[in-house]
Coordinates of C-alpha atoms in Angstrom, one line a residue:
M881 CA 97.5 91.3 92.1
P882 CA 96.4 92.3 88.6
Q883 CA 98.7 91.2 85.9
E884 CA 100.9 94.0 84.6
R885 CA 103.2 94.2 81.6
V886 CA 106.8 95.0 82.8
T887 CA 110.1 95.1 80.9
V888 CA 113.4 94.4 82.6
L889 CA 116.6 95.7 81.1
G890 CA 119.7 94.1 82.4
L891 CA 119.8 90.5 83.6
G892 CA 122.8 90.3 85.8
A893 CA 122.7 88.8 89.3
M894 CA 120.1 91.3 90.5
G895 CA 118.2 92.0 87.3
G896 CA 117.6 88.4 86.6
V897 CA 116.1 87.8 90.1
L898 CA 113.9 90.9 89.8
A899 CA 112.5 89.6 86.5
G900 CA 112.0 86.1 87.9
S901 CA 110.1 87.6 90.9
L902 CA 107.8 89.4 88.5
L903 CA 107.2 86.2 86.6
D904 CA 106.4 84.4 89.9
A905 CA 103.8 87.1 90.7
G906 CA 102.1 86.4 87.4
H907 CA 103.1 89.5 85.4
A908 CA 103.8 89.6 81.7
V909 CA 107.5 90.2 81.6
T910 CA 109.7 91.2 78.6
V911 CA 113.4 90.9 79.2
W912 CA 116.5 92.2 77.4
N913 CA 120.2 91.8 78.1
R914 CA 123.2 92.9 76.1
T915 CA 124.4 89.3 76.3
A916 CA 121.3 87.6 75.0
R917 CA 121.9 84.1 76.4
R918 CA 121.3 85.5 79.9
A919 CA 117.7 85.8 79.0
E920 CA 117.2 82.1 78.1
P921 CA 116.4 80.8 81.6
L922 CA 113.7 83.5 82.0
V923 CA 112.3 82.9 78.6
H924 CA 112.0 79.2 79.5
R925 CA 110.0 80.3 82.5
G926 CA 107.6 82.3 80.4
A927 CA 109.2 85.7 79.8
T928 CA 109.3 87.2 76.3
G929 CA 112.9 87.7 75.1
A930 CA 113.5 91.0 73.3
A931 CA 116.1 91.0 70.5
T932 CA 116.4 94.8 70.6
V933 CA 116.1 97.5 73.3
R934 CA 113.5 99.3 71.2
Y935 CA 111.3 96.1 71.2
A936 CA 111.8 95.8 74.9
V937 CA 110.9 99.3 75.9
T938 CA 107.8 99.4 73.7
A939 CA 106.5 96.1 74.9
S940 CA 105.4 97.4 78.3
P941 CA 104.2 100.6 80.0
V942 CA 106.7 100.0 82.9
V943 CA 110.4 99.6 82.1
V944 CA 112.8 98.6 84.8
A945 CA 116.5 99.3 84.3
C946 CA 119.0 97.3 86.3
L947 CA 122.2 98.0 84.4
F948 CA 125.9 98.3 85.1
D949 CA 126.2 102.0 85.8
H950 CA 125.0 105.5 84.9
A951 CA 126.7 105.5 81.6
S952 CA 125.2 102.2 80.6
V953 CA 121.7 103.5 81.3
H954 CA 122.3 106.4 78.9
D955 CA 124.0 104.1 76.3
T956 CA 121.1 101.8 76.4
L957 CA 118.2 104.2 76.5
E958 CA 119.3 107.3 74.6
P959 CA 118.8 105.7 71.2
V960 CA 115.2 104.7 72.1
A961 CA 114.1 107.7 74.1
D962 CA 111.2 108.4 71.7
G963 CA 110.0 104.8 72.3
L964 CA 110.0 105.5 76.1
A965 CA 107.9 108.6 75.8
G966 CA 104.7 108.3 77.8
R967 CA 106.0 105.3 79.7
T968 CA 107.4 104.8 83.1
L969 CA 111.1 104.2 83.8
I970 CA 112.1 102.7 87.2
N971 CA 115.8 102.9 87.5
L972 CA 117.4 100.4 89.9
T973 CA 120.9 100.9 88.6
T974 CA 123.4 102.0 91.2
T975 CA 124.1 105.7 90.6
T976 CA 125.3 108.7 92.6
P977 CA 122.7 111.2 93.7
S978 CA 123.7 113.7 91.0
E979 CA 123.5 111.0 88.3
A980 CA 120.0 110.0 89.5
R981 CA 118.9 113.7 89.3
E982 CA 120.4 114.0 85.8
L983 CA 118.5 110.9 84.7
A984 CA 115.3 112.3 86.1
G985 CA 115.9 115.5 84.2
W986 CA 116.6 113.6 81.0
A987 CA 113.4 111.5 81.5
K988 CA 111.3 114.7 82.0
R989 CA 112.6 116.2 78.8
H990 CA 111.6 113.1 76.9
G991 CA 108.1 112.8 78.5
I992 CA 109.1 109.7 80.6
G993 CA 107.8 109.1 84.1
Y994 CA 110.8 108.5 86.4
L995 CA 111.4 106.8 89.7
D996 CA 114.9 106.1 91.1
G997 CA 115.4 103.1 93.3
A998 CA 118.2 101.8 95.6
I999 CA 118.2 98.1 96.4
M1000 CA 119.2 97.4 100.0
A1001 CA 119.4 93.7 99.6
T1002 CA 121.3 90.8 98.0
P1003 CA 119.7 88.9 95.1
P1004 CA 118.6 85.9 97.4
M1005 CA 116.7 88.3 99.6
I1006 CA 114.4 89.6 96.8
G1007 CA 110.8 88.7 97.5
A1008 CA 111.3 88.7 101.3
R1009 CA 110.0 91.3 103.6
E1010 CA 113.5 91.6 105.1
A1011 CA 114.7 93.1 101.8
S1012 CA 114.3 96.8 101.3
I1013 CA 114.3 99.0 98.3
L1014 CA 114.3 102.8 98.7
Y1015 CA 112.6 105.0 96.1
S1016 CA 112.7 108.7 95.3
G1017 CA 111.4 110.8 92.4
S1018 CA 107.8 111.0 91.2
R1019 CA 105.3 110.3 93.9
D1020 CA 102.7 109.4 91.3
V1021 CA 104.9 106.8 89.7
F1022 CA 105.6 105.3 93.1
D1023 CA 101.9 105.1 94.1
R1024 CA 100.8 103.7 90.8
N1025 CA 103.4 101.0 90.7
Q1026 CA 103.7 100.1 94.4
P1027 CA 101.9 96.8 94.0
I1028 CA 104.7 95.7 91.6
L1029 CA 107.4 97.2 93.8
D1030 CA 106.2 95.5 97.0
G1031 CA 106.5 92.2 95.3
W1032 CA 110.3 92.6 95.4
A1033 CA 110.9 94.0 98.9
T1034 CA 109.6 96.4 101.5
S1035 CA 109.2 99.7 99.6
T1036 CA 110.1 103.0 101.2
Y1037 CA 109.4 106.3 99.4
D1038 CA 111.9 109.0 100.4
G1039 CA 110.6 112.0 98.6
E1040 CA 110.5 113.9 95.3
D1041 CA 114.2 114.5 95.1
P1042 CA 115.4 111.8 92.7
G1043 CA 118.8 111.6 94.3
I1044 CA 117.8 111.0 98.0
A1045 CA 117.3 107.2 97.6
S1046 CA 120.8 106.9 96.1
L1047 CA 122.3 109.1 98.8
Y1048 CA 120.8 106.9 101.5
D1049 CA 122.0 103.8 99.7
L1050 CA 125.6 104.8 99.2
A1051 CA 125.9 106.3 102.7
L1052 CA 124.6 103.0 104.2
L1053 CA 126.9 101.0 102.0
S1054 CA 129.8 103.2 103.1
G1055 CA 129.2 102.0 106.7
M1056 CA 128.8 98.4 105.6
Y1057 CA 132.1 98.3 103.6
Q1058 CA 134.0 99.9 106.4
M1059 CA 132.5 97.5 108.9
F1060 CA 133.5 94.6 106.7
T1061 CA 137.0 96.0 106.3
G1062 CA 137.3 96.3 110.0
F1063 CA 136.3 92.7 110.5
L1064 CA 138.7 91.6 107.8
H1065 CA 141.5 93.6 109.4
G1066 CA 140.8 92.1 112.8
A1067 CA 140.7 88.6 111.3
A1068 CA 144.1 89.3 109.7
M1069 CA 145.6 90.3 113.0
V1070 CA 144.5 87.3 115.0
R1071 CA 145.4 84.9 112.2
S1072 CA 149.1 85.5 113.2
A1073 CA 148.3 83.7 116.4
G1074 CA 146.7 80.8 114.6
V1075 CA 143.1 81.9 115.4
S1076 CA 140.7 80.9 112.7
S1077 CA 138.4 83.4 111.0
A1078 CA 135.4 81.4 112.2
E1079 CA 136.5 81.8 115.8
F1080 CA 137.1 85.5 115.3
A1081 CA 133.6 85.9 113.8
R1082 CA 132.1 84.1 116.7
R1083 CA 133.7 86.8 119.0
A1084 CA 133.2 89.8 116.7
T1085 CA 129.5 89.3 115.9
P1086 CA 128.0 90.0 119.3
F1087 CA 130.6 92.7 120.1
L1088 CA 130.1 94.7 116.9
G1089 CA 126.3 94.2 117.1
A1090 CA 126.3 95.6 120.6
M1091 CA 128.3 98.6 119.4
T1092 CA 125.6 99.6 117.0
A1093 CA 123.4 100.4 120.0
A1094 CA 125.5 103.6 120.4
F1095 CA 124.4 105.0 117.1
A1096 CA 121.3 106.8 118.6
A1097 CA 123.4 108.5 121.2
Q1098 CA 126.0 109.5 118.7
A1099 CA 123.3 110.9 116.4
E1100 CA 122.1 113.2 119.3
V1101 CA 125.7 114.5 119.7
L1102 CA 126.1 115.1 115.9
D1103 CA 122.7 116.9 115.6
A1104 CA 123.5 119.1 118.6
G1105 CA 127.1 119.7 117.5
D1106 CA 128.3 119.6 121.0
Y1107 CA 131.3 117.3 121.5
S1108 CA 132.5 118.7 124.9
D1109 CA 131.4 115.9 127.2
P1110 CA 133.2 112.8 125.9
P1111 CA 133.4 109.4 127.5
Q1112 CA 136.8 109.2 125.8
S1113 CA 138.6 112.2 124.4
L1114 CA 140.2 112.4 121.0
T1115 CA 143.6 112.5 122.7
W1116 CA 142.8 109.2 124.5
T1117 CA 141.5 107.7 121.3
A1118 CA 144.7 108.7 119.4
T1119 CA 146.7 106.6 121.9
A1120 CA 144.3 103.7 121.5
L1121 CA 144.5 103.8 117.7
D1122 CA 148.3 104.0 117.9
T1123 CA 148.4 100.9 120.1
I1124 CA 146.1 99.1 117.6
A1125 CA 148.3 100.1 114.7
R1126 CA 151.4 98.9 116.4
A1127 CA 149.8 95.6 117.3
S1128 CA 148.7 95.2 113.7
R1129 CA 152.3 95.7 112.5
E1130 CA 153.5 93.2 115.1
S1131 CA 151.1 90.7 113.8
G1132 CA 152.2 91.3 110.2
A1133 CA 148.8 92.8 109.3
D1134 CA 148.6 96.0 107.2
P1135 CA 147.3 98.7 109.6
A1136 CA 145.8 100.8 106.6
P1137 CA 142.2 100.7 107.9
I1138 CA 143.4 102.2 111.3
T1139 CA 145.7 104.8 109.7
V1140 CA 142.7 106.3 107.9
I1141 CA 141.0 106.9 111.3
Q1142 CA 144.2 108.1 112.8
K1143 CA 144.4 110.9 110.2
L1144 CA 140.9 112.0 110.9
V1145 CA 141.6 112.1 114.7
T1146 CA 144.9 113.8 114.3
D1147 CA 143.4 116.6 112.2
Q1148 CA 140.9 117.4 114.9
I1149 CA 143.5 117.3 117.7
E1150 CA 145.7 119.7 115.7
A1151 CA 142.7 122.0 115.2
G1152 CA 142.5 122.2 119.0
H1153 CA 139.8 119.7 119.8
G1154 CA 141.8 117.0 121.6
D1155 CA 139.6 117.2 124.7
E1156 CA 136.5 116.6 122.7
D1157 CA 134.7 113.4 121.7
L1158 CA 135.6 111.0 118.9
D1159 CA 132.3 112.0 117.2
R1160 CA 134.1 115.3 116.5
I1161 CA 135.7 113.8 113.4
F1162 CA 132.2 114.1 111.8
E1163 CA 133.0 117.8 111.4
G1164 CA 136.1 116.9 109.3
L1165 CA 134.0 114.5 107.2
R1166 CA 130.9 116.4 106.4
A1167 CA 130.4 118.8 103.6
G1168 CA 131.2 122.4 104.5

């Protein structure tokens, strides 16, 4: 791969690994972090440490931002927007879709090429094919820089809408966090009987993994919008959820994760859909 000049802004757990991966690939890397000492290990490996953001962004044609949040991207880059003009900004900071679109508009007004990215991986996964980073925004920016991007993870381009990568990212993370919370709730329940979390994990992993096989069939139901042929009705599900919640209380575990689902189910039953499928709660969740 040809050596490229790349600047990385933000050297937290993920930003530092991204910069290190670029160094490993032979690129000329400039790094900046608000807390300067975080740059020292990378400088020792051959990166150029930037004392100021302006020096950092003018050192390379490609600038990667992996900062704390949307506001920190603006706080960092607004004062040096003129220095970014004519360069490329790849934003890997976690933002909402609207925030990603706003940043894309800001970049366009300042003559900056913009690509938004969503990292679907933990820091130790960077550099492995199993890691995934989703991108959206300028197709030209994606194509020109794909050799760099592919050094981090499997790169997927999701279209010109700068917000779509973020939307996928946060929707997938929603499923992940709720799954983790469900596991933690179950572990809390069985702990009352002296069952270790390790033993519960041994039981939960194959069961929950098998349940994900139902996603494709559920997706067909959601896309058709027909919930009239349920394997288990909402009325039946409400009884099952009540039993889980009571067992949770008996075990001394907080039933809060279950009560959220109970509310979604109850709303649909009260709207007259008790004989329909659990997937019906999608209608209560979706926009519109």
